[in-house]
C-alpha cells in the first residue's frame, strides 16, 4: 500500500496557522488535499500533525474532509512519520508537506513511478532540485523509514525525516527525478506572508477558470504575468 503522508501543523514562526489560511474559498490544506487526491499512485492520504493542543482545530478540520489523521511528536517528525506509516500499514510512503498547496498530482505520480520502476529505497525531486520550490516530493520504502527511525541519532535527522536515508547511499538505493528545465528558484511554497501573497495570487489567476490547473499552467502564468511571483522572488533556494 502506498500512503501519501502530508505533514502539517498550525505552529509556524513566520506565518502562524498558514495551512488553514484561505484563498478562493478554501483553505490551503483543502486545496492541497484536493490536488493530491487526483494523483493515481497513492492508495491513501494521511495528514500527520502533532499532539499539541494548538493542532486540535487542524485535526478536527481534517476529519471533516474524510481524510485519515495521525497525531505524533511535534519535534521528532521522523517518529511521527514512522508512527503514521505503521498505524496504516504503509509499505511505501510519499512524503509531502502542507506548505506545498500547489502540488501537481502528476508530479507525485512521476516520482512514485520513478521509484517503483527503478526499484529504489528512496526517490525525491530535490537532490538536486529542478522543479519549482513547492513541488517537493519524496518517496521511500517502509523498510528505509524504519531503519532511519531506529538508527538516526542527530536532531536534524529526526526533525527533517529523511536526512539519514539521503546521507547513507551505501545503505540505501537513492534516485532523483529531474524536470525538463531548471525552475528550482521559482518559489511557490508557503512559509511567510510574501509566499502566501504569491500562492494566493496564482490561485486567483488560475483557479476560477481551471480548478485542476497543473505545473505547466503555473509556468505559463510565470511567463505571461511574472509580477504575480514578485513578492517572494528575493528569497533564494539554499
C-alpha positions as semicolon CSV with decimal commas, in nm:
position;residue;x (nm);y (nm);z (nm)
1;X;0,000;0,000;0,000
2;X;0,128;0,344;-0,097
3;X;0,038;0,618;0,153
4;X;0,077;0,988;0,086
5;X;0,155;1,139;0,426
6;X;0,122;1,517;0,446
7;X;0,296;1,671;0,745
8;X;0,107;1,971;0,876
9;X;0,081;2,183;1,189
10;X;-0,062;2,516;1,298
11;X;0,258;2,637;1,464
12;X;0,474;2,846;1,232
13;X;0,703;3,125;1,345
14;X;0,677;3,317;1,019
15;X;0,312;3,254;0,928
16;X;0,109;3,101;1,214
17;X;-0,192;2,893;1,111
18;X;-0,086;2,907;0,747
19;X;-0,241;2,572;0,648
20;X;-0,590;2,697;0,737
21;X;-0,548;3,034;0,563
22;X;-0,800;3,068;0,282
23;X;-0,784;3,157;-0,084
24;X;-1,052;3,112;-0,349
25;X;-1,299;2,984;-0,090
26;X;-1,084;2,703;0,052
27;X;-0,802;2,659;0,300
28;X;-0,455;2,593;0,163
29;X;-0,473;2,242;0,312
30;X;-0,805;2,174;0,136
31;X;-0,656;2,285;-0,193
32;X;-0,355;2,061;-0,143
33;X;-0,555;1,754;-0,039
34;X;-0,786;1,801;-0,338
35;X;-0,486;1,810;-0,569
36;X;-0,312;1,509;-0,411
37;X;-0,640;1,314;-0,433
38;X;-0,612;1,336;-0,812
39;X;-0,278;1,154;-0,810
40;X;-0,320;0,799;-0,936
41;X;-0,046;0,624;-0,739
42;X;-0,124;0,678;-0,367
43;X;-0,381;0,440;-0,216
44;X;-0,442;0,654;0,091
45;X;-0,386;1,009;0,211
46;X;-0,292;1,073;0,574
47;X;-0,233;1,407;0,743
48;X;0,033;1,377;1,014
49;X;0,012;1,653;1,271
50;X;0,124;1,695;1,631
51;X;-0,023;1,607;1,970
52;X;-0,001;1,975;2,067
53;X;-0,345;2,112;2,165
54;X;-0,297;2,401;1,921
55;X;-0,335;2,142;1,643
56;X;-0,676;2,023;1,769
57;X;-0,854;2,255;1,525
58;X;-0,642;2,122;1,239
59;X;-0,718;1,760;1,334
60;X;-1,091;1,832;1,355
61;X;-1,082;2,006;1,018
62;X;-0,905;1,712;0,851
63;X;-1,157;1,463;0,990
64;X;-1,439;1,664;0,831
65;X;-1,264;1,624;0,495
66;X;-1,286;1,244;0,540
67;X;-0,907;1,215;0,548
68;X;-0,713;0,999;0,794
69;X;-0,535;1,190;1,071
70;X;-0,234;1,083;1,273
71;X;-0,103;1,279;1,570
72;X;0,250;1,236;1,696
73;X;0,563;1,413;1,813
74;X;0,597;1,782;1,730
75;X;0,978;1,791;1,720
76;X;1,062;1,431;1,620
77;X;0,893;1,432;1,280
78;X;1,073;1,110;1,185
79;X;0,894;0,938;1,473
80;X;0,566;1,096;1,358
81;X;0,610;0,959;1,006
82;X;0,709;0,616;1,135
83;X;0,405;0,607;1,364
84;X;0,168;0,711;1,085
85;X;0,312;0,461;0,836
86;X;0,299;0,179;1,090
87;X;-0,056;0,255;1,203
88;X;-0,191;0,246;0,847
89;X;0,033;-0,043;0,729
90;X;0,201;0,160;0,456
91;X;0,458;-0,033;0,253
92;X;0,568;0,278;0,062
93;X;0,543;0,640;0,173
94;X;0,504;0,958;-0,031
95;X;0,623;1,242;0,190
96;X;0,458;1,577;0,127
97;X;0,441;1,894;0,335
98;X;0,137;2,117;0,374
99;X;0,336;2,424;0,269
100;X;0,311;2,299;-0,093
101;X;-0,059;2,369;-0,168
102;X;0,004;2,399;-0,544
103;X;0,130;2,039;-0,566
104;X;0,064;1,887;-0,908
105;X;-0,072;1,529;-0,887
106;X;0,127;1,440;-1,199
107;X;0,448;1,537;-1,019
108;X;0,353;1,297;-0,738
109;X;0,286;1,018;-0,987
110;X;0,612;1,083;-1,174
111;X;0,811;1,045;-0,851
112;X;0,626;0,730;-0,743
113;X;0,661;0,569;-1,086
114;X;1,032;0,655;-1,098
115;X;1,072;0,496;-0,752
116;X;0,876;0,184;-0,845
117;X;1,031;0,129;-1,187
118;X;1,384;0,180;-1,057
119;X;1,338;-0,041;-0,751
120;X;1,479;0,232;-0,527
121;X;1,465;0,265;-0,148
122;X;1,431;0,643;-0,175
123;X;1,348;0,888;-0,451
124;X;1,297;1,264;-0,443
125;X;1,289;1,555;-0,684
126;X;1,500;1,784;-0,464
127;X;1,850;1,631;-0,466
128;X;1,936;1,841;-0,659
129;X;1,615;2,039;-0,719
130;X;1,495;2,129;-1,068
131;X;1,121;2,153;-1,004
132;X;0,981;2,478;-0,860
133;X;1,025;2,524;-0,486
134;X;0,686;2,397;-0,370
135;X;0,663;2,084;-0,588
136;X;0,874;1,882;-0,345
137;X;0,808;1,507;-0,329
138;X;0,991;1,224;-0,155
139;X;0,907;0,854;-0,190
140;X;1,060;0,579;0,023
141;X;1,001;0,228;0,149
142;X;0,874;0,147;0,495
143;X;1,195;-0,052;0,543
144;X;1,407;0,257;0,479
145;X;1,187;0,465;0,710
146;X;1,207;0,203;0,986
147;X;1,584;0,180;0,964
148;X;1,615;0,559;0,979
149;X;1,376;0,567;1,277
150;X;1,585;0,310;1,465
151;X;1,932;0,439;1,374
152;X;1,911;0,818;1,326
153;X;2,058;0,999;1,627
154;X;2,116;1,359;1,518
155;X;1,847;1,620;1,582
156;X;1,826;1,733;1,214
157;X;1,780;1,368;1,112
158;X;1,482;1,339;1,346
159;X;1,330;1,678;1,260
160;X;1,361;1,655;0,880
161;X;1,269;1,284;0,844
162;X;1,491;1,178;0,553
163;X;1,850;1,311;0,601
164;X;1,965;0,979;0,747
165;X;1,847;0,800;0,433
166;X;1,993;1,059;0,195
167;X;2,326;1,067;0,380
168;X;2,376;0,690;0,358
169;X;2,383;0,597;-0,012
170;X;2,598;0,299;0,083
171;X;2,293;0,156;0,263
172;X;2,002;0,282;0,055
173;X;1,942;0,286;-0,321
174;X;1,870;0,654;-0,397
175;X;1,726;0,821;-0,708
176;X;1,633;1,174;-0,815
177;X;1,366;1,290;-1,059
178;X;1,465;1,588;-1,274
179;X;1,239;1,830;-1,457
180;X;1,298;1,912;-1,825
181;X;1,410;2,265;-1,731
182;X;1,553;2,408;-1,411
183;X;1,290;2,608;-1,221
184;X;1,443;2,543;-0,877
185;X;1,436;2,912;-0,781
186;X;1,071;2,968;-0,869
187;X;0,925;2,985;-0,517
188;X;0,565;2,863;-0,482
189;X;0,586;2,720;-0,131
190;X;0,422;2,890;0,170
191;X;0,640;2,981;0,466
192;X;0,582;3,354;0,516
193;X;0,336;3,634;0,422
194;X;0,517;3,705;0,092
195;X;0,482;3,341;-0,007
196;X;0,112;3,347;0,074
197;X;0,071;3,655;-0,145
198;X;0,231;3,470;-0,438
199;X;0,045;3,141;-0,394
200;X;-0,293;3,308;-0,338
201;X;-0,218;3,521;-0,646
202;X;-0,161;3,204;-0,850
203;X;-0,490;3,058;-0,727
204;X;-0,675;3,383;-0,809
205;X;-0,536;3,383;-1,162
206;X;-0,586;3,015;-1,247
207;X;-0,843;2,851;-1,018
208;X;-1,164;3,026;-1,137
209;X;-1,107;2,915;-1,498
210;X;-0,942;2,577;-1,438
211;X;-0,974;2,420;-1,094
212;X;-0,742;2,132;-1,188
213;X;-0,460;2,353;-1,315
214;X;-0,114;2,196;-1,305
215;X;0,254;2,280;-1,309
216;X;0,257;2,375;-1,677
217;X;-0,025;2,625;-1,618
218;X;0,177;2,779;-1,335
219;X;0,487;2,804;-1,555
220;X;0,280;2,961;-1,834
221;X;0,145;3,216;-1,584
222;X;0,500;3,288;-1,468
223;X;0,597;3,364;-1,827
224;X;0,289;3,574;-1,905
225;X;0,246;3,755;-1,570
226;X;0,578;3,746;-1,383
227;X;0,451;4,019;-1,149
228;X;0,231;3,758;-0,973
229;X;0,553;3,594;-0,848
230;X;0,745;3,906;-0,743
231;X;0,661;3,926;-0,370
232;X;0,894;3,642;-0,267
233;X;1,135;3,641;-0,562
234;X;1,416;3,778;-0,344
235;X;1,426;3,453;-0,143
236;X;1,686;3,217;-0,286
237;X;1,688;2,841;-0,254
238;X;1,973;2,716;-0,036
